XYZ file of C-alpha atoms in Angstrom:
419
model
C 13.920 -37.768 33.027
C 11.833 -34.623 32.711
C 12.491 -33.821 36.352
C 16.241 -34.193 35.903
C 16.090 -31.912 32.926
C 14.137 -29.371 34.870
C 17.052 -29.370 37.447
C 19.504 -29.206 34.523
C 17.918 -25.944 33.357
C 17.743 -24.574 36.927
C 21.558 -24.929 37.227
C 21.966 -23.417 33.736
C 20.164 -20.246 34.538
C 21.696 -20.012 38.030
C 24.971 -19.813 36.249
C 23.678 -17.051 33.904
C 22.101 -14.936 36.598
C 24.917 -14.949 39.210
C 26.696 -11.850 37.715
C 23.437 -9.938 37.391
C 22.683 -10.465 41.062
C 26.290 -9.369 41.978
C 26.316 -6.444 39.455
C 27.026 -3.626 41.883
C 29.528 -5.781 43.772
C 31.281 -6.877 40.624
C 31.557 -3.356 39.114
C 32.823 -2.044 42.479
C 35.392 -4.862 42.908
C 36.791 -4.679 39.432
C 36.258 -0.957 38.834
C 33.992 -1.273 35.839
C 31.621 1.143 34.223
C 28.077 0.006 33.368
C 29.134 -0.236 29.681
C 32.102 -2.371 30.539
C 29.914 -4.634 32.818
C 27.404 -4.929 29.892
C 30.123 -5.947 27.505
C 31.451 -8.560 29.919
C 28.030 -10.075 30.148
C 27.541 -9.934 26.386
C 30.794 -11.854 26.027
C 28.969 -14.841 27.589
C 26.967 -14.961 24.197
C 30.048 -14.651 21.888
C 30.276 -18.401 21.251
C 26.786 -19.238 22.585
C 25.102 -19.191 19.174
C 27.932 -20.994 17.323
C 27.947 -23.830 19.869
C 24.111 -24.008 19.682
C 24.268 -24.587 15.993
C 27.196 -27.140 15.989
C 25.886 -29.203 19.026
C 22.249 -28.929 17.839
C 23.279 -30.774 14.557
C 25.471 -33.186 16.474
C 22.532 -33.907 18.686
C 20.802 -35.511 15.612
C 23.538 -38.103 15.609
C 24.933 -38.387 19.165
C 23.125 -39.424 22.338
C 21.607 -36.257 24.127
C 22.404 -38.006 27.382
C 26.172 -37.751 26.574
C 25.965 -34.237 25.371
C 24.122 -32.924 28.466
C 26.713 -34.659 30.790
C 29.682 -33.025 28.863
C 27.881 -29.609 28.965
C 27.193 -29.758 32.712
C 30.811 -30.742 33.524
C 32.179 -27.886 31.449
C 29.889 -25.395 33.267
C 31.498 -26.398 36.551
C 35.072 -26.153 35.212
C 34.325 -22.714 33.623
C 33.402 -21.194 37.039
C 36.784 -21.980 38.595
C 39.089 -19.356 36.982
C 37.036 -16.362 38.141
C 36.347 -18.009 41.551
C 40.061 -18.210 42.075
C 40.654 -14.529 41.324
C 41.522 -12.250 38.414
C 40.141 -9.130 36.854
C 38.088 -8.223 33.760
C 40.137 -10.159 31.301
C 39.741 -13.460 33.340
C 36.049 -12.703 33.776
C 35.423 -12.222 30.088
C 37.405 -15.328 29.140
C 35.577 -17.423 31.671
C 32.189 -16.147 30.523
C 33.025 -16.887 26.930
C 33.884 -20.479 27.771
C 30.735 -20.811 29.947
C 28.603 -19.487 27.158
C 29.991 -21.929 24.650
C 29.159 -24.766 27.134
C 25.685 -23.412 27.855
C 24.662 -22.352 24.377
C 23.310 -25.762 23.329
C 21.702 -26.475 26.682
C 18.177 -25.560 26.140
C 17.567 -27.068 22.665
C 19.265 -30.276 23.681
C 17.444 -30.514 26.912
C 14.188 -29.883 25.056
C 15.112 -32.483 22.455
C 15.928 -34.993 25.187
C 12.564 -34.308 27.073
C 10.328 -34.250 24.085
C 11.846 -37.631 22.862
C 9.844 -39.235 25.754
C 6.488 -38.048 24.498
C 4.360 -38.109 21.303
C 3.546 -34.792 19.653
C 0.097 -34.315 21.253
C 1.622 -34.685 24.740
C 4.635 -32.429 24.431
C 3.211 -29.090 25.651
C 3.542 -29.851 29.281
C 7.015 -31.411 29.430
C 8.254 -28.644 27.078
C 6.774 -26.149 29.566
C 8.281 -27.823 32.527
C 11.775 -27.817 31.176
C 11.363 -24.153 30.301
C 10.086 -23.533 33.833
C 13.397 -24.957 35.032
C 14.747 -21.603 33.882
C 12.357 -19.771 36.159
C 12.927 -22.162 39.127
C 16.678 -21.627 38.681
C 16.243 -17.906 39.228
C 13.655 -18.247 41.987
C 15.875 -20.593 44.043
C 19.208 -18.974 43.147
C 18.279 -15.225 43.570
C 17.737 -15.227 47.294
C 20.380 -17.994 47.947
C 23.200 -16.534 45.866
C 22.348 -12.933 46.906
C 22.714 -13.998 50.586
C 26.094 -15.531 49.816
C 27.163 -12.406 47.778
C 26.116 -10.013 50.598
C 27.430 -12.024 53.492
C 30.502 -13.616 51.970
C 31.728 -12.743 48.483
C 30.555 -12.993 44.858
C 33.347 -15.361 44.013
C 32.125 -17.843 46.791
C 28.870 -17.907 44.840
C 30.751 -19.148 41.890
C 32.252 -22.032 43.915
C 28.744 -23.093 44.999
C 27.561 -23.163 41.441
C 30.582 -25.318 40.370
C 29.737 -27.768 43.107
C 26.020 -27.953 42.210
C 26.957 -28.610 38.607
C 29.277 -31.551 39.569
C 26.463 -33.112 41.725
C 23.948 -32.911 38.816
C 26.542 -34.477 36.537
C 26.993 -37.408 38.773
C 23.250 -38.131 39.139
C 22.748 -37.811 35.376
C 25.568 -40.177 34.644
C 23.990 -42.772 36.838
C 20.333 -42.575 35.796
C 20.029 -40.475 32.551
C 18.569 -42.058 29.481
C 17.439 -41.247 25.990
C 13.576 -41.331 25.130
C 11.765 -43.645 22.847
C 10.546 -41.110 20.366
C 13.849 -39.905 19.171
C 13.517 -41.390 15.736
C 9.931 -40.810 14.598
C 7.911 -38.002 16.022
C 4.526 -39.503 15.023
C 5.175 -43.210 15.960
C 2.735 -44.737 18.356
C 3.487 -45.963 21.858
C 5.836 -48.930 22.266
C 3.994 -52.162 21.663
C 1.561 -50.887 19.136
C 1.753 -53.152 16.040
C 4.500 -55.613 15.428
C 8.182 -55.016 16.093
C 8.864 -55.357 12.320
C 6.162 -52.789 11.458
C 7.656 -50.306 14.099
C 11.131 -50.736 12.560
C 9.759 -50.232 9.055
C 8.004 -46.998 10.210
C 11.156 -45.721 11.700
C 13.193 -46.563 8.612
C 10.702 -44.876 6.260
C 10.460 -41.767 8.450
C 14.246 -41.499 8.550
C 14.613 -42.011 4.761
C 11.928 -39.244 4.119
C 13.583 -36.872 6.560
C 16.977 -37.329 5.141
C 15.625 -35.837 1.863
C 14.618 -32.643 3.568
C 17.628 -30.225 3.721
C 17.838 -27.853 6.666
C 17.671 -24.816 4.304
C 13.987 -25.663 3.500
C 13.119 -25.792 7.115
C 14.913 -22.590 7.853
C 13.046 -20.835 4.904
C 9.531 -21.927 6.137
C 7.279 -19.142 7.456
C 6.826 -21.083 10.615
C 10.434 -21.367 11.389
C 11.097 -17.711 10.630
C 8.071 -16.639 12.729
C 8.965 -18.775 15.757
C 12.621 -17.624 15.619
C 11.695 -13.952 15.366
C 9.183 -14.101 18.172
C 11.483 -16.082 20.368
C 14.299 -13.561 19.634
C 12.445 -10.668 21.107
C 11.416 -12.596 24.246
C 14.981 -13.756 24.695
C 15.976 -10.001 24.675
C 13.750 -9.653 27.652
C 15.195 -12.698 29.396
C 18.727 -11.341 28.851
C 17.708 -8.053 30.556
C 16.201 -9.889 33.552
C 19.295 -11.880 33.942
C 21.892 -9.064 33.700
C 20.218 -5.745 34.488
C 16.912 -6.309 36.382
C 18.560 -6.480 39.879
C 20.469 -3.299 39.199
C 17.306 -1.623 37.874
C 15.469 -2.555 41.001
C 18.205 -1.099 43.167
C 19.223 1.984 41.229
C 16.296 2.764 39.064
C 13.460 1.923 41.423
C 15.374 2.557 44.713
C 14.924 -0.898 46.399
C 17.582 -2.080 48.867
C 19.828 -5.064 47.884
C 17.882 -7.412 50.218
C 14.469 -6.295 48.752
C 15.739 -6.454 45.235
C 16.964 -9.961 45.624
C 13.348 -10.978 46.389
C 11.543 -8.778 44.008
C 13.644 -10.024 41.127
C 11.839 -13.315 41.497
C 8.435 -11.655 40.535
C 8.724 -11.630 36.792
C 10.041 -15.134 36.713
C 7.227 -16.307 38.883
C 4.729 -14.571 36.539
C 6.501 -16.266 33.619
C 6.201 -19.717 35.284
C 2.433 -19.303 35.708
C 2.076 -18.015 32.220
C 4.089 -21.054 30.807
C 1.906 -23.588 32.645
C -1.322 -21.844 31.626
C 0.012 -21.541 28.004
C 0.832 -25.293 27.944
C -2.535 -26.237 29.415
C -4.465 -24.005 26.988
C -2.514 -25.149 23.921
C -2.967 -28.809 24.923
C -6.734 -28.219 25.492
C -7.147 -26.522 22.158
C -5.332 -29.163 20.238
C -7.305 -31.954 21.925
C -10.480 -30.114 20.784
C -9.315 -30.068 17.144
C -7.923 -26.558 16.821
C -4.929 -26.240 14.546
C -1.465 -25.683 16.025
C -1.551 -22.318 14.226
C -4.130 -21.263 16.837
C -3.038 -23.411 19.732
C 0.604 -22.271 19.576
C 1.027 -19.295 17.187
C -1.983 -17.339 18.383
C -1.709 -18.305 22.048
C 1.892 -17.311 22.077
C 1.141 -14.134 20.189
C -1.347 -12.946 22.700
C 1.193 -13.756 25.530
C 3.729 -11.514 23.870
C 1.216 -8.796 23.356
C 0.353 -8.544 26.958
C 4.011 -8.336 27.854
C 4.497 -5.558 25.323
C 1.509 -3.518 26.653
C 2.838 -3.727 30.195
C 6.389 -2.789 29.249
C 5.259 0.203 27.205
C 3.178 1.475 30.113
C 6.037 1.391 32.696
C 7.444 4.898 32.109
C 4.001 6.500 32.087
C 2.804 5.525 35.435
C 3.631 6.998 38.767
C 4.695 5.149 41.871
C 7.338 2.625 42.453
C 4.792 -0.197 43.269
C 2.748 0.337 39.981
C 6.020 0.293 38.009
C 7.225 -2.817 39.697
C 3.951 -4.623 38.971
C 4.142 -3.652 35.358
C 7.641 -4.733 35.047
C 6.783 -8.144 36.503
C 3.862 -8.403 34.136
C 5.674 -7.144 31.093
C 8.770 -9.299 31.575
C 6.903 -12.228 32.874
C 4.556 -12.414 29.888
C 7.152 -11.098 27.443
C 9.704 -13.848 28.340
C 7.365 -16.786 28.360
C 7.511 -17.847 24.644
C 10.165 -20.505 24.648
C 7.815 -23.524 24.936
C 5.706 -22.257 22.064
C 8.691 -21.869 19.904
C 10.217 -25.303 20.721
C 7.074 -27.363 20.370
C 6.236 -25.540 17.180
C 9.612 -26.418 15.685
C 9.427 -30.021 16.997
C 6.164 -30.328 15.110
C 7.533 -28.773 11.988
C 10.810 -30.648 11.598
C 11.314 -34.340 11.057
C 12.939 -36.192 14.028
C 16.261 -36.543 12.200
C 16.360 -32.803 11.626
C 14.940 -31.662 14.871
C 18.275 -31.169 16.835
C 19.704 -28.953 13.994
C 16.437 -27.023 13.490
C 16.185 -26.254 17.270
C 19.958 -25.535 17.470
C 19.844 -23.029 14.689
C 16.795 -21.279 16.112
C 18.433 -21.102 19.491
C 21.641 -19.794 17.949
C 19.937 -16.893 16.321
C 17.568 -16.207 19.234
C 20.336 -15.996 21.782
C 22.187 -13.250 19.797
C 19.676 -11.139 21.666
C 21.794 -11.910 24.713
C 24.926 -10.684 22.939
C 23.330 -7.374 22.056
C 20.892 -6.468 24.932
C 23.258 -6.237 28.014
C 25.708 -3.980 25.999
C 22.842 -1.675 24.695
C 21.415 -1.273 28.184
C 24.876 -0.569 29.581
C 25.394 2.157 27.037
C 21.916 3.592 27.839
C 22.632 3.569 31.577
C 26.120 5.281 31.132
C 24.651 7.874 28.818
C 21.320 8.597 30.509
C 21.641 7.494 34.225
C 18.584 5.938 35.669
C 16.504 7.116 32.661
C 18.434 4.512 30.730
C 16.799 1.659 32.535
C 13.285 3.036 31.665
C 14.157 3.654 28.059
C 15.426 0.008 27.922
C 12.010 -1.150 29.096
C 10.334 0.898 26.331
C 12.607 -0.528 23.759
C 11.804 -4.027 24.986
C 8.050 -3.292 24.623
C 8.507 -2.093 21.091
C 10.447 -5.340 20.201
C 7.767 -7.501 21.800
C 5.166 -5.981 19.588
C 7.134 -7.032 16.583
C 7.363 -10.552 17.822
C 3.653 -10.727 18.576
C 2.862 -9.811 14.977
C 5.279 -12.508 13.782
C 3.693 -15.144 15.924
C 0.145 -14.339 14.703
C 1.051 -13.946 11.026
C 3.632 -16.610 10.228
C 3.288 -19.599 12.456
C 1.364 -22.490 11.030
C 3.471 -25.756 11.635
C 0.866 -28.191 10.124
C 0.767 -26.255 6.844
C 4.563 -25.846 6.464
C 5.194 -29.501 7.572
C 3.022 -30.602 4.767
C 4.844 -28.503 2.302
C 8.256 -29.915 3.416
C 7.002 -33.400 2.803
C 5.828 -32.806 -0.754
């Protein structure tokens, strides 16, 4: 199931990244300025957050298997209008629909994956599902770029629609919901009597039902995880929409070279995610609190990303700048697993979907703002706008690092919720 959800996220982020890979071609074909292109990509996130909230709460009551199937089918359908033709209006409308269908994808996929594991074993599956994001870009960047350069950017949309339909068919046949979907702390199946297991689940559900969402959202841990995750999603949005164009126009790489180099920060992020999951799991197994194992580990990850981003405009040489961008965006964008596993520990099982959905909704507003802001910077400042966007990202990452260190303590806040 975890493997299928990894592929699910690969398709999800291939859908998101295709316009960034075809940025110059789309702008030339449709006659768009950088600001207009940025706004078209921001439109993707117009309903993204609303859908994440609504479906996140629905996921506490409806089978995640069904929700994931519906989402994947809608992704494929949403690609068709633009693939058939049309201008800016069709592109924006299609991206809005696609964003609404993809908004809940990450929290629901994480909820579905984590439901197969007890709390102490969730770091690795959570990281693997997140790495699906990276693998989606690593696989799609050279493949879709080749299709765009040798055929047409609209053909790339047809390919993505077909891949989404294939995944939907496989998931329909073999997808399933996990055994830890009702009580985050219950033991493995078979531990104790069946009656005792039922009693534990009933008691946990009754306790969780008395905890309103607003108390979870007001906790320091939820606020800290959401703020830290927000700034890292800002970086992810820039990688998806503007990084290929930055490599081509800001750093002077050819289209072919850029399609390969764009993979670098995603690859760095994948290594960081795995190392982060390993370190967090090791610390927790040795008795360290999740404040340290998740909040502090995540805080240091973001700090490294911030330092690299802030250094980019102040070093000479394309190679050095490219390496710093890869480190800055790779480390800076690798916080999702920390945020998700932290909230999964904080929230009762019957409130987990809504808690993750609301977090994801607020976090992904960064995707609504970041592409438009960078488009404005590029139109106003030319290539300097790209470098100023990297500086802005570094400053935001520092804020997120402070929040992760200072606010996250899921064990403390979970205990307060249950009082």
